[in-house]
Tab-separated table of C-alpha atoms in Angstrom:
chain	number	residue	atom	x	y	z
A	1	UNK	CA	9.177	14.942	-9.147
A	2	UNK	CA	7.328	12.159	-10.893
A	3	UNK	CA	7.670	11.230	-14.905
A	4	UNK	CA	4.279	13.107	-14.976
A	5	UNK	CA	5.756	16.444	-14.346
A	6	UNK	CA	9.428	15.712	-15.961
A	7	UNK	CA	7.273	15.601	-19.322
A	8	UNK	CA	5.039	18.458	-18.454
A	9	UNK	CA	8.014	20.468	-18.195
A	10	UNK	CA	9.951	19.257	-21.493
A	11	UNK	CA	10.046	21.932	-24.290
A	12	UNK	CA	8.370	25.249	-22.839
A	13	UNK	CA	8.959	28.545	-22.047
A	14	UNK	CA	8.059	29.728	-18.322
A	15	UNK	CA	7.994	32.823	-16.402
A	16	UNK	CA	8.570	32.992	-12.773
A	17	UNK	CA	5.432	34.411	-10.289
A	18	UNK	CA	5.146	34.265	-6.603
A	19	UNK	CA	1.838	32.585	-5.463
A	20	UNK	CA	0.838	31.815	-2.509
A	21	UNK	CA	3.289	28.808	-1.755
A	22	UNK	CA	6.144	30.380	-3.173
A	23	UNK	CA	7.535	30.637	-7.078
A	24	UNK	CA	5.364	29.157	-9.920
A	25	UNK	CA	6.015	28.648	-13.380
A	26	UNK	CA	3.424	30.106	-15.657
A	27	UNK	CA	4.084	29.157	-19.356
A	28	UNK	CA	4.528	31.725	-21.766
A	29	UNK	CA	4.539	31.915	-25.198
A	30	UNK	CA	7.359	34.026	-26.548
A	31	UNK	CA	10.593	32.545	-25.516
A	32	UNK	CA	12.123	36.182	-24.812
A	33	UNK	CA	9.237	37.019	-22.246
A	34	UNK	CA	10.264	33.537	-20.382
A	35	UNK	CA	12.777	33.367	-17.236
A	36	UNK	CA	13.526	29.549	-17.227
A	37	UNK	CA	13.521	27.548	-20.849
A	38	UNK	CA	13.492	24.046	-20.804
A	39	UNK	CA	14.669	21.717	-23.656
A	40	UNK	CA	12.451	19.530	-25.671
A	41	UNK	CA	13.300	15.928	-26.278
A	42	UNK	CA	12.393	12.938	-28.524
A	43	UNK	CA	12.863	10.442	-25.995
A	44	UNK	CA	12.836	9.393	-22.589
A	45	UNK	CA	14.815	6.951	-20.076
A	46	UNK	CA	12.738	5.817	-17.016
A	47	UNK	CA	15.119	3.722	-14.126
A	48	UNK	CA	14.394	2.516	-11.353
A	49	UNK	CA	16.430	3.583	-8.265
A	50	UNK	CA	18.096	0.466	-7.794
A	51	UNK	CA	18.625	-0.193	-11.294
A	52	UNK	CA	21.990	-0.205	-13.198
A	53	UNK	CA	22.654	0.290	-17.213
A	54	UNK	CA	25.821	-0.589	-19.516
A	55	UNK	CA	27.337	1.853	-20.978
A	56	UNK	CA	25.881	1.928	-24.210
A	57	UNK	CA	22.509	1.383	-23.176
A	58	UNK	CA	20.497	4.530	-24.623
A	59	UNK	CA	22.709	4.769	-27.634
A	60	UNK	CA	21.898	1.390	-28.513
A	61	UNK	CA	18.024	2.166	-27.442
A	62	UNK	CA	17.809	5.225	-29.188
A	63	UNK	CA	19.940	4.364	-32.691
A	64	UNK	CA	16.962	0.941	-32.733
A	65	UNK	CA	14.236	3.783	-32.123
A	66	UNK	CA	15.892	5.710	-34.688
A	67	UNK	CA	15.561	3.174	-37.642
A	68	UNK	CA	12.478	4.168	-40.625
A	69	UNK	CA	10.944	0.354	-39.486
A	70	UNK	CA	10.395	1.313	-36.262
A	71	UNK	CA	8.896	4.481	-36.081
A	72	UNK	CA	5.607	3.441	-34.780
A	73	UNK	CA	7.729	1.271	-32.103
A	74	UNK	CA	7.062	3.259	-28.840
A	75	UNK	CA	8.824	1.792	-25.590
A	76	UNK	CA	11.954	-0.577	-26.567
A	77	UNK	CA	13.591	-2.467	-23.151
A	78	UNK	CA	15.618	-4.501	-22.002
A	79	UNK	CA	13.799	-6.108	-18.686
A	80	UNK	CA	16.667	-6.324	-16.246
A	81	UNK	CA	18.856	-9.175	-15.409
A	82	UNK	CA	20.059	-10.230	-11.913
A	83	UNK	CA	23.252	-9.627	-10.497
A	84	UNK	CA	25.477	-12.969	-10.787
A	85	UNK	CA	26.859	-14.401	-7.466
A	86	UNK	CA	24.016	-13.843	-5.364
A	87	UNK	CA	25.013	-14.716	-1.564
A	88	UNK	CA	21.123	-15.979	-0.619
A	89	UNK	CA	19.655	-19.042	-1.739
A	90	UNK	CA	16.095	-16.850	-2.157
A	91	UNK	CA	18.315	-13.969	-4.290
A	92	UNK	CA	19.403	-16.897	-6.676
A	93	UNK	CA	15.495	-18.088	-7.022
A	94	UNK	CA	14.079	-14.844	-7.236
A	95	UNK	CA	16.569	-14.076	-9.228
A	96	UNK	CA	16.244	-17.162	-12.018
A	97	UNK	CA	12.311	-16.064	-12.532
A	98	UNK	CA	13.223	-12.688	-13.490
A	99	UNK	CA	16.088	-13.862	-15.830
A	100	UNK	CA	13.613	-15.884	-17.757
A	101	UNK	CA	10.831	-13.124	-18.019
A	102	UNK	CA	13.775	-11.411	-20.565
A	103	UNK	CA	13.810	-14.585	-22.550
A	104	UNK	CA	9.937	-14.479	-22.577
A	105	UNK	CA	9.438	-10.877	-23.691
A	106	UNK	CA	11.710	-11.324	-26.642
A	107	UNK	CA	9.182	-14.042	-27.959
A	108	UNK	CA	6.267	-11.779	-26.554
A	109	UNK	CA	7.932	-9.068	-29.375
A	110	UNK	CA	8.269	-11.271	-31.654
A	111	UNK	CA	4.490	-11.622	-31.923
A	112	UNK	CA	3.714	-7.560	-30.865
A	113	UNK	CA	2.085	-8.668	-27.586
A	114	UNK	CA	5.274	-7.350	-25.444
A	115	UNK	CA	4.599	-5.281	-22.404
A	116	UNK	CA	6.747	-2.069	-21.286
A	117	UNK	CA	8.568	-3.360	-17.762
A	118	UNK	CA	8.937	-0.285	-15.526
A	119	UNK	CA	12.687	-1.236	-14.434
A	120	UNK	CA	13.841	0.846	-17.637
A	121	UNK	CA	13.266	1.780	-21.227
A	122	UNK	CA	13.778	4.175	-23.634
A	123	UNK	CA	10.183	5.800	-24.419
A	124	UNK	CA	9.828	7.933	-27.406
A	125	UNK	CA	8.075	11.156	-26.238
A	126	UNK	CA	5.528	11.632	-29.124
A	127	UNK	CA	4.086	8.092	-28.239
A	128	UNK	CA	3.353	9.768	-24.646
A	129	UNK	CA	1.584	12.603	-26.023
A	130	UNK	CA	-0.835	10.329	-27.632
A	131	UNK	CA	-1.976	9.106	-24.140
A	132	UNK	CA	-1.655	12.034	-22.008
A	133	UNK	CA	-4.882	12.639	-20.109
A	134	UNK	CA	-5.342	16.496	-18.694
A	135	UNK	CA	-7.309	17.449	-15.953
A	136	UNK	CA	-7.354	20.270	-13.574
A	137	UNK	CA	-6.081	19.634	-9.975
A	138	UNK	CA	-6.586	22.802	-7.146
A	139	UNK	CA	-6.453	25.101	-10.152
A	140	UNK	CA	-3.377	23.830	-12.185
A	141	UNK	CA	-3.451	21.936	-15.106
A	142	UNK	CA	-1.723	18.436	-14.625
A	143	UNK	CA	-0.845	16.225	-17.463
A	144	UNK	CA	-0.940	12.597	-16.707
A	145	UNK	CA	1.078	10.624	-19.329
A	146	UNK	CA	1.563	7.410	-16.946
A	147	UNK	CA	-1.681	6.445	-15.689
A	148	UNK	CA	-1.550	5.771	-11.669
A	149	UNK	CA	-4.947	3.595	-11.525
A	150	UNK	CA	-3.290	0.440	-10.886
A	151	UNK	CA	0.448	-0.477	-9.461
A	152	UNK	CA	1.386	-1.699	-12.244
A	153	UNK	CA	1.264	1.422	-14.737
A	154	UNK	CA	3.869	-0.065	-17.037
A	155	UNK	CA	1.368	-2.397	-18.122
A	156	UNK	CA	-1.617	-0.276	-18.077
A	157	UNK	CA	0.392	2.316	-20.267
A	158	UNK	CA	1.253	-0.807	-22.910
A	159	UNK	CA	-2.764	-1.255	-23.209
A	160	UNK	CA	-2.956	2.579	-23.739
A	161	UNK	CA	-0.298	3.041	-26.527
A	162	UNK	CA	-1.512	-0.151	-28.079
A	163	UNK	CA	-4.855	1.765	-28.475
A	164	UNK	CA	-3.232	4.346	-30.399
A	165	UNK	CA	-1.306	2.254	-32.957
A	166	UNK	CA	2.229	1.926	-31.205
A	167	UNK	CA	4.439	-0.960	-30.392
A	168	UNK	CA	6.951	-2.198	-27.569
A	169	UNK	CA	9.721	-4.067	-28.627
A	170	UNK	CA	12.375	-5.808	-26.510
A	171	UNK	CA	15.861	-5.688	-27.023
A	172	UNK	CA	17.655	-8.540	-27.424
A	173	UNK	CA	20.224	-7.768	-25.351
A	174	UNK	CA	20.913	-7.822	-21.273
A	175	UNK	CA	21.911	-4.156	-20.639
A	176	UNK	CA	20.302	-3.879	-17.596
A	177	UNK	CA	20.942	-5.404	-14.267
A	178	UNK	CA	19.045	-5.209	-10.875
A	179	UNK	CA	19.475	-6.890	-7.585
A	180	UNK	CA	16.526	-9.044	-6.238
A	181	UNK	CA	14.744	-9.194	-2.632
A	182	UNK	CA	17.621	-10.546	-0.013
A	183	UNK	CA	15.105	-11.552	2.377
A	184	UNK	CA	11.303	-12.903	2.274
A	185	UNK	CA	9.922	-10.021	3.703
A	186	UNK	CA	10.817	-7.755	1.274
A	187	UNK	CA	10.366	-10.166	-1.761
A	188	UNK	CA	6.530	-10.419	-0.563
A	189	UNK	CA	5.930	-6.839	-0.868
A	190	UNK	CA	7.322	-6.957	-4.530
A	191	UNK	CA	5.275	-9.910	-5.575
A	192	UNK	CA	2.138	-8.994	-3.902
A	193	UNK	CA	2.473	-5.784	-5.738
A	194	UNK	CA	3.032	-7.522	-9.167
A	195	UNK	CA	0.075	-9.877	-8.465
A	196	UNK	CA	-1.672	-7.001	-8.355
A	197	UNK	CA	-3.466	-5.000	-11.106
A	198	UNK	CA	-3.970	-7.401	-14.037
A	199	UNK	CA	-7.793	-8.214	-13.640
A	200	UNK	CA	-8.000	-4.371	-13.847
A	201	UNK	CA	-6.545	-3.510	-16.956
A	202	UNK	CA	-7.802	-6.224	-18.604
A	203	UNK	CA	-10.964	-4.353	-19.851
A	204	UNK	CA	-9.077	-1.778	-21.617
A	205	UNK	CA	-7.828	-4.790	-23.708
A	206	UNK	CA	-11.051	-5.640	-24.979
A	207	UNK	CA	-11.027	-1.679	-25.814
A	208	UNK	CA	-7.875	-1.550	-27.711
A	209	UNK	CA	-9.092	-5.168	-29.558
A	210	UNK	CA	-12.630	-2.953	-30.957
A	211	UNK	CA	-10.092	0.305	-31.741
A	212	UNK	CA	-7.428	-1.996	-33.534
A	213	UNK	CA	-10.358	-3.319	-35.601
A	214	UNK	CA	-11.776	-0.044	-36.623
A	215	UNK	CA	-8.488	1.678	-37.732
A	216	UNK	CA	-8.217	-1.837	-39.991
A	217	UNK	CA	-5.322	-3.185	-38.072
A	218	UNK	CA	-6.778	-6.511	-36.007
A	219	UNK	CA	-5.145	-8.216	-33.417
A	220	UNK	CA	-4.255	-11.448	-34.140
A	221	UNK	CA	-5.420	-14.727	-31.570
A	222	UNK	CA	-1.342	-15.260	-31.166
A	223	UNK	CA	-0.248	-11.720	-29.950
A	224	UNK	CA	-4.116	-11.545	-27.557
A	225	UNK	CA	-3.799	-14.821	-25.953
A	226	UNK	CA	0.085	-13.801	-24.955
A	227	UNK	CA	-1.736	-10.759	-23.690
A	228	UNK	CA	-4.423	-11.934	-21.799
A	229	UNK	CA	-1.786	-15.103	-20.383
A	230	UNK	CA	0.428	-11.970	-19.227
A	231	UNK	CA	-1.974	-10.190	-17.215
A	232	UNK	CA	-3.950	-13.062	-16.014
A	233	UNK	CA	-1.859	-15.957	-15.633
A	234	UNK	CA	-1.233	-15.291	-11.915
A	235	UNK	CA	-4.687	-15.136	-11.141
A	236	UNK	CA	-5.987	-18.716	-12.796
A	237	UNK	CA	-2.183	-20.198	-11.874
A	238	UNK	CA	-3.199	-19.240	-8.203
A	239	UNK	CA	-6.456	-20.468	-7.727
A	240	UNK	CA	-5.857	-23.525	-10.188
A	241	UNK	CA	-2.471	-24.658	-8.210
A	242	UNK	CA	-4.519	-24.205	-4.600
A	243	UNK	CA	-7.273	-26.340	-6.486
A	244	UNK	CA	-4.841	-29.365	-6.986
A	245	UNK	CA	-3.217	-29.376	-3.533
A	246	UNK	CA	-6.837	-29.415	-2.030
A	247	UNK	CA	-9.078	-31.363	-4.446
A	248	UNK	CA	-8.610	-35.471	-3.239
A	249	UNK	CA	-8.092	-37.210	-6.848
A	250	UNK	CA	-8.344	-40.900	-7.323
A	251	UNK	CA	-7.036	-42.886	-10.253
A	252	UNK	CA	-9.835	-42.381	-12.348
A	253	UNK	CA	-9.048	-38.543	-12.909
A	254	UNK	CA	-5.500	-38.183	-12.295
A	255	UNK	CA	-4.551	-39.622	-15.656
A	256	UNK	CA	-0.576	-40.465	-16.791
A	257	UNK	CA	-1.675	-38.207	-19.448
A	258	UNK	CA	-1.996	-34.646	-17.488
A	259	UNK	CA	1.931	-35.227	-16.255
A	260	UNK	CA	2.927	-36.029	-19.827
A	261	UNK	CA	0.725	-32.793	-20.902
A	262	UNK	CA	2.885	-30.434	-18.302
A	263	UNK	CA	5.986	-32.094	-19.532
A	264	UNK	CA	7.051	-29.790	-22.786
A	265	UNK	CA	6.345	-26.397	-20.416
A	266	UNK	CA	9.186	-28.072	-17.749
A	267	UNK	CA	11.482	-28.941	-20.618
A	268	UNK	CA	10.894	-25.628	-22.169
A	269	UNK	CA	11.841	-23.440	-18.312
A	270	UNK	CA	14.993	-26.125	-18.112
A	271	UNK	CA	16.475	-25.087	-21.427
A	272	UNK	CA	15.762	-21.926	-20.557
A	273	UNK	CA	17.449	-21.811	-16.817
A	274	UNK	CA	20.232	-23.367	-18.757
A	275	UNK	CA	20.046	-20.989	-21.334
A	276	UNK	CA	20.686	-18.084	-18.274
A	277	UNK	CA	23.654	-19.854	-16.216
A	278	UNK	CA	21.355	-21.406	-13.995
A	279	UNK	CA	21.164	-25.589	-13.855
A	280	UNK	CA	18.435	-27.146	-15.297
A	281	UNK	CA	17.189	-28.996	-12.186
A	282	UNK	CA	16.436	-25.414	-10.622
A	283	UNK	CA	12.955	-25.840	-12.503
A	284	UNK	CA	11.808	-28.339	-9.241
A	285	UNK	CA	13.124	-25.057	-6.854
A	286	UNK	CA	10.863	-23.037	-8.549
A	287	UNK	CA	8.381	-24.995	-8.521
A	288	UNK	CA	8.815	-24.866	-4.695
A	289	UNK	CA	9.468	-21.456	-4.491
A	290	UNK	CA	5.886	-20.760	-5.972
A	291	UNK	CA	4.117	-23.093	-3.607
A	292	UNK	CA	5.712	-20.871	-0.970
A	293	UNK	CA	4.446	-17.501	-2.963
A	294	UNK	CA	0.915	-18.884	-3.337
A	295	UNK	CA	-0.493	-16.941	-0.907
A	296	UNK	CA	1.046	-14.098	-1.850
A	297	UNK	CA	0.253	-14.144	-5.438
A	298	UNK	CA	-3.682	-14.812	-4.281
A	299	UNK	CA	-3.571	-11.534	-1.647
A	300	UNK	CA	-2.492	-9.486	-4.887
A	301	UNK	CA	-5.273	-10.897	-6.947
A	302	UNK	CA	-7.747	-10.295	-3.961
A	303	UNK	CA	-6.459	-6.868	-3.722
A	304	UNK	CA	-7.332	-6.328	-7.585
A	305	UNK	CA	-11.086	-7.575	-7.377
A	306	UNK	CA	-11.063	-5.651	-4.022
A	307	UNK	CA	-10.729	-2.581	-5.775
A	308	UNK	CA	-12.601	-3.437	-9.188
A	309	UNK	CA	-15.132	-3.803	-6.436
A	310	UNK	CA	-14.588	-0.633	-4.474
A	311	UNK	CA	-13.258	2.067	-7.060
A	312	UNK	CA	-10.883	2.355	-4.136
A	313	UNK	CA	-6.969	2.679	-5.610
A	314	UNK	CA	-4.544	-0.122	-3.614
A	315	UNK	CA	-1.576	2.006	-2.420
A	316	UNK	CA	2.057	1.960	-4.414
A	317	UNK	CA	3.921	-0.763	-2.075
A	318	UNK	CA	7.413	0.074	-2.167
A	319	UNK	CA	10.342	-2.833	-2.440
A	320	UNK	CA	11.880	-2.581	0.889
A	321	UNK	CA	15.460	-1.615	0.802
A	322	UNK	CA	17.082	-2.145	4.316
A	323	UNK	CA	20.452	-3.106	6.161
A	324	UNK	CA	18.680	-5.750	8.194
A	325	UNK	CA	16.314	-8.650	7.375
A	326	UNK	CA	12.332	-7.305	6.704
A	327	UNK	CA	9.681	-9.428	8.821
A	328	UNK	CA	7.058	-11.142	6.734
A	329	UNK	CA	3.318	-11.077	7.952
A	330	UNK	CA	2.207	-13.877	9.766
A	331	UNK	CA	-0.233	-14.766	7.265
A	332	UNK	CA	2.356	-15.547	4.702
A	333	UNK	CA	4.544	-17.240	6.768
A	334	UNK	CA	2.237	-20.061	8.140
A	335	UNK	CA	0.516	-20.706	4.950
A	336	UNK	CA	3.801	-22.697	3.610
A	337	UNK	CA	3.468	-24.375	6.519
A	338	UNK	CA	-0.142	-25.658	6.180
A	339	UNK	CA	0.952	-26.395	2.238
A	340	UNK	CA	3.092	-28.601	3.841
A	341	UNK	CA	1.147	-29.965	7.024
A	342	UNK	CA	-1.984	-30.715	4.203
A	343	UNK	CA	0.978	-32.796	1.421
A	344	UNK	CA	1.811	-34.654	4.324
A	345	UNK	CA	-1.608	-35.885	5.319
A	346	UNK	CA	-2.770	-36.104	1.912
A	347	UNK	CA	0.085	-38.687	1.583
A	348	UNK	CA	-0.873	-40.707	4.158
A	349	UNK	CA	-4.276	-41.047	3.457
A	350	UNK	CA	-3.769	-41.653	-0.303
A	351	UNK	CA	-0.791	-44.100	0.953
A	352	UNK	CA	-3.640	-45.967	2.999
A	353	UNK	CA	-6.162	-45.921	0.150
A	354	UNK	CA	-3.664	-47.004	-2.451
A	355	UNK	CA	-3.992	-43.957	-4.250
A	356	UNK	CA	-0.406	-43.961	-5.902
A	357	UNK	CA	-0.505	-40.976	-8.337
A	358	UNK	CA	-2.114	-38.818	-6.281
A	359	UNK	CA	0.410	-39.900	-3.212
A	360	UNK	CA	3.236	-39.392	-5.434
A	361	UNK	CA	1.675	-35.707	-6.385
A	362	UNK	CA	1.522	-34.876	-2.519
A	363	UNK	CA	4.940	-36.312	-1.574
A	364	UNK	CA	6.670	-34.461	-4.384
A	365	UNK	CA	4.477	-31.474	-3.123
A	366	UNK	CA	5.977	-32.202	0.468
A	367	UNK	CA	9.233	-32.299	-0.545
A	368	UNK	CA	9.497	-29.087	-2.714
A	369	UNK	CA	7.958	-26.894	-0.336
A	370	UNK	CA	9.459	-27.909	2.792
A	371	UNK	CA	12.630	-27.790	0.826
A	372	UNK	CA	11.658	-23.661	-0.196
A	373	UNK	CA	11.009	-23.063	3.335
A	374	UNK	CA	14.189	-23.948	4.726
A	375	UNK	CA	15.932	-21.795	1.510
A	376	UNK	CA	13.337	-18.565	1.614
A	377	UNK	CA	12.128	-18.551	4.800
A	378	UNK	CA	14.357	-20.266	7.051
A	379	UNK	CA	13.127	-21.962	10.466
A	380	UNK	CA	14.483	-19.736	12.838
A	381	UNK	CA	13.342	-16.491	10.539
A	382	UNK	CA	9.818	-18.330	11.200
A	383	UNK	CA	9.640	-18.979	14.528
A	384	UNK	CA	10.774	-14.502	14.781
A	385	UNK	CA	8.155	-13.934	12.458
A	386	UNK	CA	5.392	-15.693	14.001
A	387	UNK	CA	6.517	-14.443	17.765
A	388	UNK	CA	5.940	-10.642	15.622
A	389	UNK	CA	2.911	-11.784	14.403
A	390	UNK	CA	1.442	-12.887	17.407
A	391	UNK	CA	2.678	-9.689	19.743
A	392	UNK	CA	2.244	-7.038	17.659
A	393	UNK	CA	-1.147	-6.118	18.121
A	394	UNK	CA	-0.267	-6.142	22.080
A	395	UNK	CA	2.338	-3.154	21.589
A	396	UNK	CA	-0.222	0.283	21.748
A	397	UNK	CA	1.558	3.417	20.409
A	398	UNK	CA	1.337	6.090	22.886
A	399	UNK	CA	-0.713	9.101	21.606
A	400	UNK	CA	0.004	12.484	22.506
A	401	UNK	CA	-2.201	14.521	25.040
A	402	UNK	CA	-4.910	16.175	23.570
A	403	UNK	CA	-4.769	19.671	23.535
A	404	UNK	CA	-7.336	22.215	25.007
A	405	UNK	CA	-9.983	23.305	22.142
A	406	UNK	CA	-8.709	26.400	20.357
A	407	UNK	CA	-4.902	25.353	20.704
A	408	UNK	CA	-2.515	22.562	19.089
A	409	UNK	CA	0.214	21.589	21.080
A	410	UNK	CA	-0.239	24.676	23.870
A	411	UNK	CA	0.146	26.883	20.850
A	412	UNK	CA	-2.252	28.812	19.819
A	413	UNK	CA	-4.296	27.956	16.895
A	414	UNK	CA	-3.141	29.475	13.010
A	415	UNK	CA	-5.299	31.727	11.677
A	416	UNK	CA	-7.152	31.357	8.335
A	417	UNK	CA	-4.991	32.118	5.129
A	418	UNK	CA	-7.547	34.076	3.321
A	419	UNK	CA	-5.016	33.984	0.421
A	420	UNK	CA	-4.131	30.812	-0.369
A	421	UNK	CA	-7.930	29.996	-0.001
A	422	UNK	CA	-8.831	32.360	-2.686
A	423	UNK	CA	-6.033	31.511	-4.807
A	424	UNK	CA	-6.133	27.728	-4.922
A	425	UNK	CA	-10.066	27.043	-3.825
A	426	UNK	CA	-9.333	25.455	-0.645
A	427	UNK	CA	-7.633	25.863	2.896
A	428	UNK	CA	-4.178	24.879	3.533
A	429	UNK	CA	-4.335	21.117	4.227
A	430	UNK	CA	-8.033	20.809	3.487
A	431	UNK	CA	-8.783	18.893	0.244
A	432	UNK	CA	-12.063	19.367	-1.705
A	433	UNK	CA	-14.843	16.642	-2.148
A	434	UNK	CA	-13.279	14.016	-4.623
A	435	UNK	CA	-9.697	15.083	-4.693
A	436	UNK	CA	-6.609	13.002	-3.294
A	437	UNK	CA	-4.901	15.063	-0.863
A	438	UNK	CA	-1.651	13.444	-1.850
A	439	UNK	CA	-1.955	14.060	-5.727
A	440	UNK	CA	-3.205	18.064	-4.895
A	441	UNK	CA	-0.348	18.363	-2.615
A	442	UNK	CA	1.992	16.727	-5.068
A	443	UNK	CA	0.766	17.740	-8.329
A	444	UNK	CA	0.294	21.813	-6.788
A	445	UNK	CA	3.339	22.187	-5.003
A	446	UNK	CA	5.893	19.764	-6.626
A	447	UNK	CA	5.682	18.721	-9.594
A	448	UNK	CA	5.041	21.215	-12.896
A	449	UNK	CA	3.804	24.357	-10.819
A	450	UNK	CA	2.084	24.938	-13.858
A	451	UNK	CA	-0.528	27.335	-13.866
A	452	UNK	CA	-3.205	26.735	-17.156
């Protein structure tokens, strides 16, 4: 059951029915005509599964929510922390980027331009009810508070309540704590999937900007540049970093001035990584570490103009969660590789030509990547990876025999259920024109069981 139908649920009175598919829940509304009563609430805690909270998280969450200044303040958060003593080199990286993001949103609420982070928060239920968008799935009315359109609803629904006048805040406190990708498999499904989505949402920025102004309330440049950095900096931080490992500078346009200008943002992330436990010469891993993500943050951002293009919705990637090590794609795995195969003849030629800056870029390129690969990836972890790569399109599943017409399986065929047909619209397994089988099947059967 999905936050969607948890809410749906909260503070009514139902009777029970049998339908077709078994017990339903039609509201009623006199409490002493109802079966099953369920509670209302003010507020809401969302967690991840692999999450963990202190102790005193929600009474901390909820006494801050509680407070006459912040009753317009919808989602509060703390984005999680990593777990300390991380056995991997790539847990410890992955690890130090996430640890900084909490550092970040802090100054992000500081100027109202914070985003809710799915991990976990505190949600105050009213704020929901302003965004809740009803429709009518295979006869049931379904109440969608957390919009699904992109796979990363937590920002979407930050856009949305932003619309209506409410604010995020983030607590200024680590309560949280979640453990990181152990493997580079599994960390590329989880970056891929948060590379994914901003370019989307974006739009309904320029929405909430026109609402803001009407109701007399104006966003200010500070709090919509933070905003438009957060959703978009992995798309022009992509295509700009592949720009300077391919583009062949000479003296007269790499200037001593552009390394001076990055300087303050490296000073800034070494204060920070101090600031977390982490050393502050962990900014060069990093900056390793995201040579060796570059392709994956670009397949997210192609997947988001691939379905601004399409109308087609990208499918919820799960983080992988298994006892052994997950195999990355092949793609992602030789495209360090060619980072590194390019810096090194981009060095020589520059060496040759007596191009010193832009020799020094590539070595220093060189060196920081192949120095990621050996601490995410791992040489031998490549060489199984690749061998996968290459020999998995020759393994065929074997599908089963066809059956004779009329039969599935030797047995013969169901009949018809006239029943459920008239009673939901639709055949058993069949899904009308324009409807996600998934979402009928889920909203229908699972979730509220609701009838309107």
């Amino acid at each position: 059951m999905n936050l969607n139908a948890y809410i749906g649920l909260m503070g009514g009175f139902f009777r029970r029915e049998e339908g077709p598919d078994g017990t339903i829940l039609r509201p009623v509304a006199d409490r002493a005509d109802a079966d099953f009563v369920v509670s209302d609430s003010d507020y809401l805690l969302t967690l991840d599964a692999d999450s963990l909270l202190l102790r005193d998280y929600c009474l901390r969450l909820v006494y801050f929510l509680e407070q006459p200044d912040n009753a317009r303040v919808a989602v509060t958060q703390t984005p999680y922390s990593s777990f300390r003593g991380a056995p991997t080199r790539i847990e410890r990286l992955a690890g130090a980027t996430t640890d900084i993001q909490h550092i970040l949103h802090q100054g992000m609420s500081h100027y109202g331009a914070t985003f809710w982070v799915g991990a976990n928060a505190v949600i105050r239920k009213r704020a929901l009810e302003d965004i809740v968008e009803v429709e009518t799935v295979g006869g049931f009315e379904v109440r969608r508070y957390v919009q699904d359109r992109t796979v990363i609803e937590d920002t979407e629904s930050s856009i949305d309540l932003g619309t209506h006048g409410w604010t995020l805040v983030n607590y200024p406190e680590r309560l949280s704590y979640s453990a990181t990708p152990p493997d580079f498999g599994s960390l590329i499904v989880q970056r891929r999937r948060w590379a994914n989505g901003g370019l989307l949402i974006l739009p309904k920025l320029w929405q909430q900007l026109r609402e803001r102004r009407r109701q007399g309330h104006p966003v200010s440049l500070t709090e919509l540049f933070l905003r438009v950095n957060y959703m978009t900096s992995i798309a022009w931080a992509s295509f700009g970093r592949m720009f300077l490992l391919a583009y062949p500078y000479d003296s007269r346009l790499l200037s001593p001035v552009v390394v001076f200008a990055a300087l303050p943002y490296f000073l800034a992330m070494g204060s920070d990584l101090r600031y977390c436990g982490y050393k502050a010469s962990d900014i060069f891993r990093i900056y390793g570490f995201n040579l060796v993500l570059l392709p994956v943050n670009l397949a997210g951002v192609l997947k988001s103009l691939e379905q601004a293009i399409t109308i087609k919705k990208i499918p919820f990637a799960r983080t992988l969660k298994v006892k052994n090590r997950t195999a990355a794609p092949l793609l992602f795995v030789l495209t360090p590789y060619l980072i590194v195969a390019f810096s090194g003849l981009t060095l020589w030629r520059d060496v040759l030509a007596q191009n010193w800056g832009n020799a020094a870029f590539a070595a220093f390129n060189l060196l920081l990547a192949g120095a990621a690969i050996l601490a995410t990836i791992g040489l031998w972890n490549s060489v199984v990876d690749v061998w996968l790569g290459c020999t998995r399109w020759l393994c065929v599943e074997r599908k089963p025999r066809a059956a004779s017409p009329g039969t599935a399986g030797g047995q013969p065929e169901p009949a018809l259920d006239w029943r459920a047909v008239i009673y939901h619209g639709y055949a058993p397994g069949a899904v009308p024109a324009g409807v996600d089988g998934a979402s009928v099947h889920r909203h229908s059967l699972q979730n509220v069981r609701v009838a309107s």
